Tab-separated table of C-alpha atoms in Angstrom:
chain	number	residue	atom	x	y	z
A	118	MET	CA	0.912	11.868	27.349
A	119	THR	CA	4.468	11.213	28.330
A	120	THR	CA	7.786	12.086	26.793
A	121	SER	CA	10.703	9.772	27.424
A	122	MET	CA	14.378	10.390	26.822
A	123	THR	CA	17.393	8.246	27.561
A	124	LEU	CA	20.741	9.825	28.404
A	125	MET	CA	23.909	7.760	28.140
A	126	THR	CA	27.479	8.853	28.755
A	127	PRO	CA	30.588	6.673	29.006
A	128	THR	CA	31.934	8.326	32.138
A	129	GLY	CA	28.833	9.499	33.918
A	130	GLY	CA	29.632	13.073	32.918
A	131	ASP	CA	27.372	15.710	31.475
A	132	GLY	CA	27.984	15.161	27.782
A	133	ALA	CA	24.482	13.919	27.081
A	134	ALA	CA	22.975	16.594	29.274
A	135	ALA	CA	24.806	19.189	27.232
A	136	GLY	CA	23.336	17.680	24.101
A	137	ALA	CA	19.874	17.831	25.606
A	138	THR	CA	20.422	21.431	26.685
A	139	ARG	CA	21.288	22.357	23.120
A	140	ALA	CA	17.720	21.564	22.153
A	141	LEU	CA	16.649	24.489	24.324
A	142	ASN	CA	19.396	26.907	23.312
A	143	GLN	CA	18.326	29.248	20.543
A	144	ASP	CA	21.175	31.732	20.805
A	145	GLU	CA	22.454	30.411	17.472
A	146	VAL	CA	19.283	31.598	15.740
A	147	THR	CA	19.286	35.219	14.694
A	148	ASN	CA	16.150	37.326	14.804
A	149	VAL	CA	14.099	36.632	11.713
A	150	THR	CA	11.925	38.787	9.513
A	151	PRO	CA	9.056	40.535	11.336
A	152	ASP	CA	6.403	39.547	8.790
A	153	LEU	CA	6.365	35.779	9.236
A	154	LEU	CA	2.580	35.727	9.484
A	155	ASP	CA	2.405	36.684	5.813
A	156	ALA	CA	4.470	33.588	5.013
A	157	VAL	CA	2.117	31.467	7.137
A	158	LEU	CA	-0.928	32.803	5.298
A	159	ALA	CA	0.647	32.571	1.836
A	160	ARG	CA	-1.544	30.643	-0.600
A	161	ASP	CA	1.025	27.963	-1.446
A	162	ASN	CA	1.870	27.405	2.230
A	163	LEU	CA	-1.797	27.012	3.155
A	164	TRP	CA	-2.317	24.632	0.240
A	165	ARG	CA	0.578	22.433	1.377
A	166	ALA	CA	-0.802	22.528	4.924
A	167	TRP	CA	-4.235	21.422	3.737
A	168	LYS	CA	-2.751	18.555	1.700
A	169	ARG	CA	-0.825	17.375	4.769
A	170	VAL	CA	-3.869	17.520	7.040
A	171	LYS	CA	-5.971	15.734	4.434
A	172	ALA	CA	-3.355	13.005	4.027
A	173	ASN	CA	-3.282	12.479	7.803
A	174	ARG	CA	-7.047	11.959	7.742
A	175	GLY	CA	-8.572	12.072	11.198
A	176	ALA	CA	-11.947	12.750	12.768
A	177	PRO	CA	-13.802	16.065	12.783
A	178	GLY	CA	-13.397	18.515	15.642
A	179	ILE	CA	-16.016	20.099	17.834
A	180	ASP	CA	-17.643	21.912	14.869
A	181	GLY	CA	-18.436	18.622	13.114
A	182	VAL	CA	-16.813	19.642	9.811
A	183	ARG	CA	-15.424	16.551	8.061
A	184	LEU	CA	-12.463	16.372	5.703
A	185	GLU	CA	-14.712	15.842	2.698
A	186	ASP	CA	-16.692	18.969	3.613
A	187	PHE	CA	-13.755	21.227	4.413
A	188	SER	CA	-13.109	22.641	0.927
A	189	ALA	CA	-16.622	24.068	0.732
A	190	TYR	CA	-16.407	25.230	4.348
A	191	ALA	CA	-13.110	27.039	3.675
A	192	ARG	CA	-14.484	28.824	0.594
A	193	ASN	CA	-17.271	30.264	2.700
A	194	HIS	CA	-15.366	31.087	5.886
A	195	TRP	CA	-11.669	31.567	5.088
A	196	PRO	CA	-11.836	35.284	4.104
A	197	ASP	CA	-13.303	36.151	7.508
A	198	VAL	CA	-10.908	33.835	9.347
A	199	ARG	CA	-7.909	35.328	7.567
A	200	GLU	CA	-9.018	38.847	8.444
A	201	GLN	CA	-9.443	37.843	12.095
A	202	ILE	CA	-5.930	36.308	12.132
A	203	GLU	CA	-4.343	39.378	10.560
A	204	GLN	CA	-6.086	41.663	13.049
A	205	GLY	CA	-5.223	39.476	16.028
A	206	ARG	CA	-8.862	38.627	16.775
A	207	TYR	CA	-8.909	34.960	15.844
A	208	ALA	CA	-9.835	32.562	18.637
A	209	PRO	CA	-9.222	28.847	18.012
A	210	GLN	CA	-12.167	26.612	18.734
A	211	PRO	CA	-11.973	24.270	21.736
A	212	VAL	CA	-10.650	20.802	21.009
A	213	ARG	CA	-13.003	17.853	21.153
A	214	ARG	CA	-11.963	15.627	24.028
A	215	VAL	CA	-11.856	11.906	23.270
A	216	ALA	CA	-10.994	9.138	25.721
A	217	ILE	CA	-9.495	5.977	24.247
A	218	PRO	CA	-8.790	2.851	26.319
A	219	LYS	CA	-5.208	1.907	27.099
A	220	PRO	CA	-4.276	-1.752	26.515
A	221	ASP	CA	-3.177	-2.097	30.142
A	222	GLY	CA	-6.260	-0.396	31.590
A	223	GLY	CA	-7.291	3.202	32.120
A	224	GLU	CA	-7.927	5.806	29.478
A	225	ARG	CA	-5.815	8.143	27.393
A	226	LEU	CA	-7.280	11.592	26.801
A	227	LEU	CA	-6.865	13.019	23.322
A	228	GLY	CA	-7.766	16.446	22.007
A	229	VAL	CA	-9.123	16.651	18.447
A	230	PRO	CA	-8.879	20.183	16.989
A	231	THR	CA	-11.143	21.320	14.176
A	232	ILE	CA	-9.826	20.757	10.665
A	233	LEU	CA	-9.510	24.527	10.214
A	234	ASP	CA	-7.266	24.802	13.263
A	235	ARG	CA	-5.248	21.771	12.142
A	236	VAL	CA	-4.580	23.487	8.811
A	237	ILE	CA	-3.549	26.740	10.509
A	238	GLN	CA	-1.278	24.913	12.958
A	239	GLN	CA	0.315	22.952	10.123
A	240	ALA	CA	0.867	26.163	8.164
A	241	ILE	CA	2.620	27.684	11.196
A	242	ALA	CA	4.789	24.584	11.643
A	243	GLN	CA	5.871	24.664	7.983
A	244	VAL	CA	7.203	28.207	8.414
A	245	LEU	CA	8.805	27.757	11.838
A	246	THR	CA	10.404	24.342	11.310
A	247	PRO	CA	13.211	25.549	8.989
A	248	ILE	CA	14.013	28.303	11.506
A	249	PHE	CA	14.224	26.212	14.663
A	250	GLU	CA	15.149	22.779	13.302
A	251	PRO	CA	18.924	23.563	13.062
A	252	THR	CA	19.034	24.337	16.797
A	253	PHE	CA	17.642	21.012	18.010
A	254	SER	CA	19.772	18.344	19.620
A	255	ALA	CA	21.270	15.661	17.401
A	256	SER	CA	19.876	13.174	19.922
A	257	SER	CA	16.296	14.364	19.401
A	258	PHE	CA	14.186	12.234	17.054
A	259	GLY	CA	10.552	12.995	17.885
A	260	PHE	CA	8.307	15.067	15.607
A	261	ARG	CA	11.185	16.185	13.371
A	262	PRO	CA	11.390	16.016	9.576
A	263	GLY	CA	13.499	13.143	8.324
A	264	ARG	CA	13.714	11.572	11.792
A	265	ASN	CA	11.722	8.758	13.344
A	266	ALA	CA	11.536	6.245	16.169
A	267	HIS	CA	13.445	3.596	14.210
A	268	GLN	CA	16.444	5.920	13.987
A	269	ALA	CA	16.252	6.503	17.739
A	270	ILE	CA	16.238	2.751	18.423
A	271	ARG	CA	19.204	2.197	16.116
A	272	GLN	CA	21.068	5.018	17.891
A	273	VAL	CA	20.527	3.210	21.197
A	274	GLN	CA	21.769	0.035	19.517
A	275	THR	CA	24.905	1.925	18.450
A	276	TYR	CA	25.529	2.947	22.068
A	277	VAL	CA	25.227	-0.673	23.202
A	278	LYS	CA	27.678	-1.836	20.540
A	279	ALA	CA	30.066	0.887	21.702
A	280	GLY	CA	30.087	-0.584	25.189
A	281	TYR	CA	27.432	1.310	27.112
A	282	ARG	CA	25.441	-0.972	29.396
A	283	ILE	CA	23.562	1.299	31.822
A	284	ALA	CA	20.781	3.704	30.869
A	285	VAL	CA	19.176	6.596	32.712
A	286	ASP	CA	15.597	6.240	31.505
A	287	LEU	CA	13.573	9.368	32.345
A	288	ASP	CA	9.883	9.771	31.660
A	289	LEU	CA	8.419	13.288	31.762
A	290	ASP	CA	4.942	13.067	33.225
A	291	MET	CA	2.230	14.577	30.982
A	292	PHE	CA	4.785	16.760	29.199
A	293	PHE	CA	2.459	18.486	26.769
A	294	ASP	CA	-0.093	19.177	29.499
A	295	THR	CA	2.326	20.631	32.041
A	296	VAL	CA	5.070	22.341	30.035
A	297	GLU	CA	5.234	26.038	30.929
A	298	HIS	CA	3.676	28.030	28.088
A	299	ASP	CA	5.155	31.351	29.205
A	300	ARG	CA	8.620	29.850	28.932
A	301	LEU	CA	7.859	28.551	25.450
A	302	MET	CA	6.541	31.926	24.317
A	303	ASN	CA	9.592	33.644	25.765
A	304	ARG	CA	11.845	31.313	23.756
A	305	LEU	CA	9.878	31.964	20.586
A	306	GLY	CA	9.943	35.709	21.201
A	307	GLN	CA	13.734	35.700	21.305
A	308	THR	CA	13.707	34.705	17.633
A	309	ILE	CA	10.356	35.704	16.159
A	310	ARG	CA	9.637	39.424	15.936
A	311	ASP	CA	6.239	39.146	14.268
A	312	GLN	CA	3.892	39.970	17.137
A	313	ARG	CA	0.864	38.869	15.142
A	314	LEU	CA	2.266	35.370	14.737
A	315	LEU	CA	3.258	35.223	18.390
A	316	ALA	CA	-0.271	36.230	19.341
A	317	LEU	CA	-1.715	33.482	17.118
A	318	ILE	CA	0.576	30.846	18.638
A	319	GLY	CA	-0.301	32.113	22.100
A	320	SER	CA	-3.997	31.782	21.337
A	321	TYR	CA	-3.502	28.088	20.533
A	322	LEU	CA	-1.603	27.545	23.767
A	323	ARG	CA	-4.322	29.309	25.748
A	324	ALA	CA	-6.935	27.131	24.055
A	325	GLY	CA	-5.109	24.100	25.397
A	326	GLU	CA	-4.942	25.633	28.835
A	327	ARG	CA	-8.700	26.095	28.894
A	328	VAL	CA	-9.170	22.408	28.216
A	329	MET	CA	-6.696	21.337	30.911
A	330	GLN	CA	-7.539	23.990	33.525
A	331	ASN	CA	-8.858	21.421	36.006
A	332	LEU	CA	-5.651	19.366	36.028
A	333	THR	CA	-3.330	19.729	39.012
A	334	ARG	CA	0.142	20.692	37.847
A	335	TYR	CA	3.236	19.788	39.770
A	336	LEU	CA	6.140	21.695	38.303
A	337	GLU	CA	9.671	20.511	39.027
A	338	THR	CA	13.253	21.287	37.956
A	339	ARG	CA	14.481	24.334	36.101
A	340	LEU	CA	12.196	23.519	33.177
A	341	LYS	CA	9.265	23.005	35.575
A	342	LEU	CA	8.568	19.502	34.298
A	343	LYS	CA	7.621	16.558	36.458
A	344	VAL	CA	9.605	13.348	36.173
A	345	ASN	CA	7.380	10.300	36.492
A	346	PRO	CA	9.175	8.137	39.105
A	347	ALA	CA	7.086	5.077	38.286
A	348	LYS	CA	8.470	5.061	34.752
A	349	SER	CA	11.988	6.330	35.412
A	350	LYS	CA	14.995	4.310	36.530
A	351	VAL	CA	18.706	3.672	36.257
A	352	ALA	CA	19.064	0.127	35.007
A	353	PRO	CA	20.884	-2.164	32.589
A	354	MET	CA	19.975	-1.531	28.987
A	355	SER	CA	18.279	-4.926	28.747
A	356	ASP	CA	15.844	-3.887	31.496
A	357	CYS	CA	14.728	-0.691	29.746
A	358	ARG	CA	12.101	-0.131	27.089
A	359	PHE	CA	12.806	2.337	24.305
A	360	LEU	CA	9.781	3.370	22.247
A	361	GLY	CA	8.286	-0.116	22.501
A	362	PHE	CA	11.585	-1.996	22.054
A	363	THR	CA	14.258	-3.575	24.225
A	364	LEU	CA	17.796	-4.684	23.444
A	365	ARG	CA	19.079	-8.176	24.167
A	366	GLY	CA	22.803	-7.945	23.786
A	367	THR	CA	23.080	-5.738	20.728
A	368	LYS	CA	19.907	-7.055	19.064
A	369	ILE	CA	16.696	-5.044	18.821
A	370	ARG	CA	13.556	-6.812	20.034
A	371	TRP	CA	10.009	-5.650	20.535
A	372	SER	CA	9.128	-5.436	24.220
A	373	ASP	CA	6.938	-7.959	26.010
A	374	LYS	CA	4.358	-5.227	26.503
A	375	ALA	CA	4.316	-4.442	22.777
A	376	LEU	CA	3.763	-8.131	21.979
A	377	ALA	CA	0.989	-8.347	24.580
A	378	ASN	CA	-0.704	-5.324	23.032
A	379	PHE	CA	-0.360	-6.919	19.600
A	380	LYS	CA	-2.064	-10.108	20.755
A	381	HIS	CA	-4.772	-8.131	22.536
A	382	ARG	CA	-5.661	-6.279	19.341
A	383	VAL	CA	-5.550	-9.458	17.225
A	384	ARG	CA	-7.928	-11.115	19.680
A	385	GLU	CA	-10.309	-8.187	19.241
A	386	LEU	CA	-10.132	-8.392	15.446
A	387	THR	CA	-10.588	-12.164	15.427
A	388	GLY	CA	-13.220	-12.381	18.146
A	389	ARG	CA	-15.666	-15.088	17.207
A	390	SER	CA	-18.709	-13.088	18.347
A	391	TRP	CA	-17.943	-10.086	16.134
A	392	GLY	CA	-20.743	-10.254	13.601
A	393	ILE	CA	-19.064	-8.997	10.434
A	394	SER	CA	-18.179	-10.650	7.154
A	395	MET	CA	-14.827	-12.379	6.835
A	396	THR	CA	-13.910	-10.038	3.991
A	397	ILE	CA	-14.252	-6.997	6.226
A	398	ARG	CA	-12.572	-8.782	9.130
A	399	LEU	CA	-9.534	-9.780	7.065
A	400	ASN	CA	-9.280	-6.270	5.635
A	401	LYS	CA	-9.220	-4.706	9.100
A	402	LEU	CA	-6.808	-7.358	10.335
A	403	GLY	CA	-4.535	-6.757	7.349
A	404	ASN	CA	-4.466	-3.000	7.964
A	405	PHE	CA	-3.478	-3.585	11.571
A	406	LEU	CA	-0.773	-6.122	10.720
A	407	ARG	CA	0.773	-3.861	8.074
A	408	GLY	CA	0.886	-0.941	10.478
A	409	TRP	CA	2.235	-2.961	13.388
A	410	PHE	CA	5.015	-4.620	11.441
A	411	GLY	CA	5.745	-1.380	9.639
A	412	TYR	CA	6.899	-0.125	13.038
A	413	PHE	CA	7.844	-3.209	15.096
A	414	GLY	CA	9.212	-5.174	12.151
A	415	ILE	CA	12.731	-3.891	12.869
A	416	SER	CA	12.828	-6.364	15.778
A	417	GLN	CA	15.650	-8.802	15.046
A	418	TYR	CA	14.102	-11.653	17.030
A	419	TYR	CA	12.789	-14.346	14.659
A	420	ARG	CA	11.901	-17.143	17.071
A	421	PRO	CA	8.297	-16.047	17.858
A	422	ILE	CA	7.423	-15.320	14.202
A	423	PRO	CA	6.364	-18.862	13.126
A	424	GLU	CA	4.392	-19.288	16.346
A	425	LEU	CA	2.574	-16.009	15.770
A	426	ASP	CA	1.731	-17.080	12.221
A	427	GLU	CA	0.330	-20.411	13.438
A	428	TRP	CA	-1.634	-18.719	16.232
A	429	LEU	CA	-3.074	-16.123	13.863
A	430	ARG	CA	-4.163	-18.705	11.285
A	431	ARG	CA	-5.798	-20.818	13.980
A	432	ARG	CA	-7.785	-17.819	15.211
A	433	VAL	CA	-8.957	-17.054	11.663
A	434	ARG	CA	-9.918	-20.696	11.073
A	435	ARG	CA	-11.947	-20.555	14.262
A	436	CYS	CA	-13.772	-17.498	12.890
A	437	TYR	CA	-14.701	-19.387	9.716
A	438	TRP	CA	-15.813	-22.443	11.707
A	439	LYS	CA	-17.983	-20.279	13.939
A	440	GLN	CA	-19.420	-18.400	10.951
A	441	TRP	CA	-20.421	-21.632	9.198
A	442	ARG	CA	-22.394	-22.432	12.368
A	443	TRP	CA	-24.748	-25.243	11.304
A	444	PRO	CA	-23.567	-28.855	10.781
A	445	ARG	CA	-24.940	-28.986	7.241
A	446	THR	CA	-23.144	-25.755	6.343
A	447	LYS	CA	-19.886	-26.988	7.851
A	448	ILE	CA	-20.088	-30.305	6.007
A	449	SER	CA	-20.885	-28.580	2.710
A	450	HIS	CA	-17.910	-26.201	3.006
A	451	LEU	CA	-15.512	-28.954	4.037
A	452	VAL	CA	-16.505	-31.166	1.090
A	453	THR	CA	-16.275	-28.230	-1.314
A	454	LEU	CA	-12.770	-27.528	-0.024
A	455	GLY	CA	-11.574	-31.107	-0.617
A	456	VAL	CA	-12.338	-33.012	2.591
A	457	ARG	CA	-13.762	-36.539	2.222
A	458	LEU	CA	-17.496	-36.744	2.943
A	459	LYS	CA	-17.156	-39.161	5.884
A	460	THR	CA	-14.520	-36.971	7.552
A	461	ALA	CA	-16.558	-33.856	6.831
A	462	ILE	CA	-19.612	-35.375	8.538
A	463	GLN	CA	-17.585	-36.396	11.583
A	464	HIS	CA	-16.284	-32.866	11.946
A	465	GLY	CA	-19.525	-31.130	11.056
A	466	VAL	CA	-21.498	-32.808	13.845
A	467	SER	CA	-18.739	-32.547	16.437
A	468	SER	CA	-19.603	-30.725	19.675
A	469	LYS	CA	-16.003	-29.860	20.465
A	470	SER	CA	-15.000	-26.215	20.891
A	471	TYR	CA	-14.371	-23.888	17.965
A	472	TRP	CA	-10.781	-23.457	19.131
A	473	HIS	CA	-10.224	-27.226	19.180
A	474	MET	CA	-11.796	-27.736	15.759
A	475	ALA	CA	-9.674	-24.986	14.227
A	476	ARG	CA	-6.610	-27.187	14.700
A	477	THR	CA	-7.983	-30.491	13.420
A	478	PRO	CA	-6.353	-31.940	10.280
A	479	ALA	CA	-9.592	-31.720	8.295
A	480	VAL	CA	-10.148	-28.028	8.999
A	481	GLN	CA	-6.493	-27.290	8.340
A	482	GLN	CA	-6.756	-29.187	5.049
A	483	ALA	CA	-9.860	-27.261	4.003
A	484	LEU	CA	-8.676	-23.876	5.257
A	485	SER	CA	-5.094	-24.382	4.195
A	486	ASN	CA	-2.430	-21.692	4.487
A	487	ALA	CA	-2.635	-21.080	0.753
A	488	TRP	CA	-6.442	-20.825	0.867
A	489	LEU	CA	-6.323	-18.338	3.753
A	490	GLU	CA	-3.746	-16.282	1.876
A	491	ALA	CA	-6.033	-16.236	-1.165
A	492	GLN	CA	-8.824	-14.869	1.041
A	493	GLY	CA	-6.586	-11.992	2.118
A	494	LEU	CA	-4.909	-13.183	5.331
A	495	LEU	CA	-1.432	-11.709	5.560
A	496	SER	CA	1.560	-13.729	6.693
A	497	VAL	CA	3.343	-12.533	9.822
A	498	LYS	CA	6.550	-14.083	8.513
A	499	ALA	CA	6.273	-12.315	5.163
A	500	LEU	CA	5.647	-8.946	6.827
A	501	TRP	CA	8.592	-9.421	9.190
A	502	CYS	CA	10.886	-10.537	6.380
A	503	LYS	CA	9.898	-7.502	4.321
A	504	ALA	CA	10.687	-5.185	7.226
A	505	GLN	CA	14.057	-6.919	7.677
A	506	GLY	CA	14.901	-6.864	3.987
A	507	TYR	CA	14.940	-10.666	3.773
A	508	SER	CA	13.438	-12.837	1.086
A	509	ALA	CA	9.993	-14.155	2.015
A	510	GLN	CA	11.422	-17.670	1.541
A	511	VAL	CA	13.939	-17.193	4.355
A	512	THR	CA	14.420	-20.217	6.605
A	513	SER	CA	14.760	-20.174	10.377
A	514	SER	CA	18.437	-21.096	10.104
A	515	SER	CA	19.245	-17.870	8.225
A	516	VAL	CA	17.871	-15.349	10.729
A	517	PRO	CA	18.627	-14.461	14.350
A	518	THR	CA	16.721	-16.512	16.912
A	519	ARG	CA	18.038	-15.013	20.125
């Protein structure tokens, strides 16, 4: 996992660095009550934590307990777990390691804690966030309440409009795996006086260390973090990627890599050899499109939108053509959907590729845009327009194309 931050100052001075340093300066926070663990374990706090974990869904951890089974599990085990926490004897379970493929090759390692540990961690976060949140940098947007990646991108856009043209783009290599835990605990201890809570937090950090004990750690700089030189540079703003976006002039655009990843996933979901029903396929495709445009829809570049819509519909038409398979089935469907019998026969017995047939007038007539929409295929243009706040009937002349 990497953490990336971009520092921009008009004169090359240390103004941004001072802002970043503020995120690590907790002198403004006074020592808080010594019984914070009681607040963590309060019934209402635990209930809110459970609701949050449940809403986030997710797979079971190493113990195999699923979300739907957790309520019964908690009734049977929570009294003992609570006693262990209060007495400082609780040991978090190891995380379940999962490797997921990266779109550009390689694997990304993820750790999946048990649901019980996710609830406890969430309960801790709910108590600590109001204490430490006021001390964080105004330029920090990650994992903070009321802040998100879109706000970070728009802040970068504000810098560009103000005249900044060069960015120092730093990527911290494997931040969460290599950050010094003793330093973190020391920072927490300057504010938190509840030794029981500190011990619980420390036990979670040690659990992570056990998982990553075989990794070689190269610690650099005062914070002992390693800058990834392959992903760090000083370059014009237009040459940098920010959270999956770039800026062309003052306009936000999704990056080429983000678009390539989008097409890669669409190809997977519309693969002609995937033997599932079209209803399930369109449902999965729709979930992906909603999520992708929910994030990348703030891109202000309209030009590729119609092409993406056409490409997506052609891929879906190819799936239908492949699923119909036999000439008789193809002819029957084409006639049912309004194609003349002679034309339907010519197409049904054709030996041309599925991709070619998906763009023929007869198939486009049968599997029209309106018909595909009725089956559940979402429109890329409609999703983008919704994210932009435009009417779905917007024309290409009324939106940015560059």
